[in-house]
RNA sequence: GGGCGGAUAGCUCAGUUGGGAGAGCGCAGCCCUUACAAGGCUGAGGUCACAGGUUCGAUCCCUGUUCCGCCUACCA
């Protein structure tokens, strides 16, 4: 910029490229280089290694970057710990899709090769999101980048698992868990997304087994599960069914005899009041089954297809049934077939539309199946207690506070966490089984050799198998000495490792210097949708294993939606691709937009047009800087800082405003009000610095001006401060401009963040300046309203309220004339309005612009009348208020005083407007 | 079913010790003014969702209603 002709338009592309490179080379964001500084630490919410940057990441990381850059400039040893997580199910799905397209499967590859393949893929593609974060300008400490499957983090996972087990907080048990038949794994409760769906409620007749006529009619939304029914239940208080309890019914299609039982769980109001009981496929039915000792039939296999296990009689003996034809069908195909068959047999009594919530896999949207399998669980309530307490007591502060309720609600009703996953990508559970000790507690299955791979043996350990949990694989069984030992095939929930992130990334379980220095971290920035998944679990694990909270504050930001308020999703096709936006409008404009919209407690509705406005802001800043640099002409404005006496009004004013905006910005950032901070800076740069200060500085900057040097100093000082204030929001453009500022050093990223005390608040300058702005505004309004060409010079007269105002106006005649486009200005307390002039009535003055022959006085008359009406309305309102005897009695004195003054001012204004109107009438009469 | 949030200019949104509401975009008018037309100046545009209550005074606090989001939940 310093050499050649700088472009009038800011071109972000090459600039961003260059600075990214530069920051990287300088290691500017590497923490721990100066231990004398106080530490400040944020850990990134690790994005999925499979992921690519979406708008939510962009917001989340922009806000973190603002905080980190701010703190770094403000003298902290700022560590922003980056990394990714291995996203077990999601990543496995990606690779499986790849294999599928190659005509392969993970089974044909085998576990070991499959995992090798994922690692290879991770090395090649897994860096995408990290590159994109760098593109966004994220000032992470990239040298410290971690991955949840790293050796170190894996050690942390192992250690935590073993210790939890030692402390009795882990157990393995057979429970009905949420099962995704597509991913073929268990999920935790919060990984199930409930969605309302249009379904059907089918009423089915189960005939009595004895010869008596009729039977019971049950209602169900899932007729295919009837194959696994082991009872029909009614409410014990239900008079309709008193005779039925104890009887037996014949399960249609299957032919199994099942009992009618009484259980108070059954609602008399719902459906027919009779409930088919399927302990194998419904959590409530499972409980009923336990209460009544009912057999449990698992009619589905892990893929959601019908197995043959339902072909049993009431004694559990194989049953020869026509229902055998359903074996092998997919659960929905089976449903369709069964409904059809029931209808044919005349057992389908009714079919009605019914809307109900269905659980879906959050990874693949497949409807969840309640599925009875042995799984590992973490006992949560002992961990939840302390985690609730630290939030209650404010050791961990949740911002905005409203999310505390959500947190408490979940934590107080927390259920045990199913952490085992039946997939291959992830941390293998450190539990082993002795094949000899458990020989009666395992099931061996064999898959046949196929064209695509060898056959293999699969061993499933039954719920009562005895595990050996250890940090290292045992060579022999500690009980029987056998070396026939097999590791648990399951891996851990990805969130299990994420829960350790704030300390595992810092080196735990080793007592590292980083851990000592940066833990607890200062703030976690995230969105509410992972409050349970991640935030709550980090607090629990931090307290358990570090004995301390993982972070002092949690800032929960909004969710980004599209302009219609819809959640952005690929299927809706309404995603805004942040990379595309950055490409087109520049990263800084995009970041500034996100910050400006990040008001607390509300979602962000983003559309691309809104980013445009902030692109313009970048350009404005660019051009103001161009102007400044042109005037500095490559040399630092030398000399001692100008004294107050050397400065003119505009200079004192802009420094006073700067001091105010610094203070406000800091306050806003301190309380995570990013939108306020962005708004204040925008207002300051555009509407104070550019609109007023720069315009008033122009004459003083002229080559011939004796004040030129002072002006240059102030100009440089203010722009420099503004750039530093803006840097956390707009790192690239500020770095670019700053680098061209005379005397700038290494990088603006390490320049000090401005402090309000560096400049003085100058109320006198501010109030005098307001007078100037009032005068200029008055002339401009008249010009604007009568549509006078901007270039046309006119003269103006100002009658000021008091001599002091006259003095100020006269002292700044030159500025006023320049800004208002005047060739002549006359000021005084008793200036008379010339004939044929338009009038602006202002609080401290009246402005007259003689326009004889230029103005339609009829219009001027209407304008004045309109304003009188406005003033009149205000006066009536205020008069009513003052007329209320209670008002002066009960309202605070200063408020009453203020109202009285306002009334006086309005009366005064009305009088002056009426006079102006009166004179216009005279013109009309001429 | 339970809980949380929202309703303010044409659009998107700000607005805390309660004292007659602001911004950006859009719109209209005038201007290529030597940093910037991605610009400058000016203007129009509001029953602060509705109904009550508290108060001298309510966009703001309380209650209810309507509409819209979201979270959560084992009546099939």
PDB file of C-alpha atoms (C1' of nucleotides) in Angstrom, chain A residues 178 187-197 356-368 529 533 567, chain B residues 70-74:
ATOM      1  CA  UNK A 178     -31.342 -47.576  21.703  1.00  0.00           C
ATOM      2  CA  UNK A 187     -26.513 -45.350  21.127  1.00  0.00           C
ATOM      3  CA  UNK A 188     -26.833 -43.314  24.278  1.00  0.00           C
ATOM      4  CA  UNK A 189     -30.182 -41.763  25.133  1.00  0.00           C
ATOM      5  CA  UNK A 190     -29.173 -38.328  23.934  1.00  0.00           C
ATOM      6  CA  UNK A 191     -28.035 -39.612  20.593  1.00  0.00           C
ATOM      7  CA  UNK A 192     -31.644 -40.360  19.768  1.00  0.00           C
ATOM      8  CA  UNK A 193     -33.579 -37.601  18.072  1.00  0.00           C
ATOM      9  CA  UNK A 194     -37.300 -37.711  18.644  1.00  0.00           C
ATOM     10  CA  UNK A 195     -39.429 -36.505  15.805  1.00  0.00           C
ATOM     11  CA  UNK A 196     -43.159 -36.325  15.394  1.00  0.00           C
ATOM     12  CA  UNK A 197     -44.307 -38.536  12.589  1.00  0.00           C
ATOM     13  CA  UNK A 356     -46.487 -39.788  17.513  1.00  0.00           C
ATOM     14  CA  UNK A 357     -42.828 -39.253  18.252  1.00  0.00           C
ATOM     15  CA  UNK A 358     -40.363 -41.697  16.788  1.00  0.00           C
ATOM     16  CA  UNK A 359     -36.730 -41.895  17.845  1.00  0.00           C
ATOM     17  CA  UNK A 360     -34.127 -41.618  15.103  1.00  0.00           C
ATOM     18  CA  UNK A 361     -30.396 -42.149  14.971  1.00  0.00           C
ATOM     19  CA  UNK A 362     -28.721 -38.736  15.124  1.00  0.00           C
ATOM     20  CA  UNK A 363     -26.047 -39.936  12.744  1.00  0.00           C
ATOM     21  CA  UNK A 364     -28.095 -41.536  10.004  1.00  0.00           C
ATOM     22  CA  UNK A 365     -31.742 -40.717  10.733  1.00  0.00           C
ATOM     23  CA  UNK A 366     -32.757 -44.365  10.791  1.00  0.00           C
ATOM     24  CA  UNK A 367     -35.579 -45.131  13.253  1.00  0.00           C
ATOM     25  CA  UNK A 368     -34.184 -46.488  16.484  1.00  0.00           C
ATOM     26  CA  UNK A 529     -26.992 -28.404  21.300  1.00  0.00           C
ATOM     27  CA  UNK A 533     -23.327 -34.305  25.063  1.00  0.00           C
ATOM     28  CA  UNK A 567     -32.114 -24.736  10.751  1.00  0.00           C
TER      29      UNK A 567
ATOM     30  C1'   C B  70     -36.785 -24.842  20.261  1.00  0.00           C
ATOM     31  C1'   C B  71     -35.564 -28.409  24.107  1.00  0.00           C
ATOM     32  C1'   U B  72     -37.380 -32.513  26.771  1.00  0.00           C
ATOM     33  C1'   A B  73     -40.688 -36.941  27.701  1.00  0.00           C
ATOM     34  C1'   C B  74     -41.424 -44.756  28.093  1.00  0.00           C
TER      35        C B  74
END
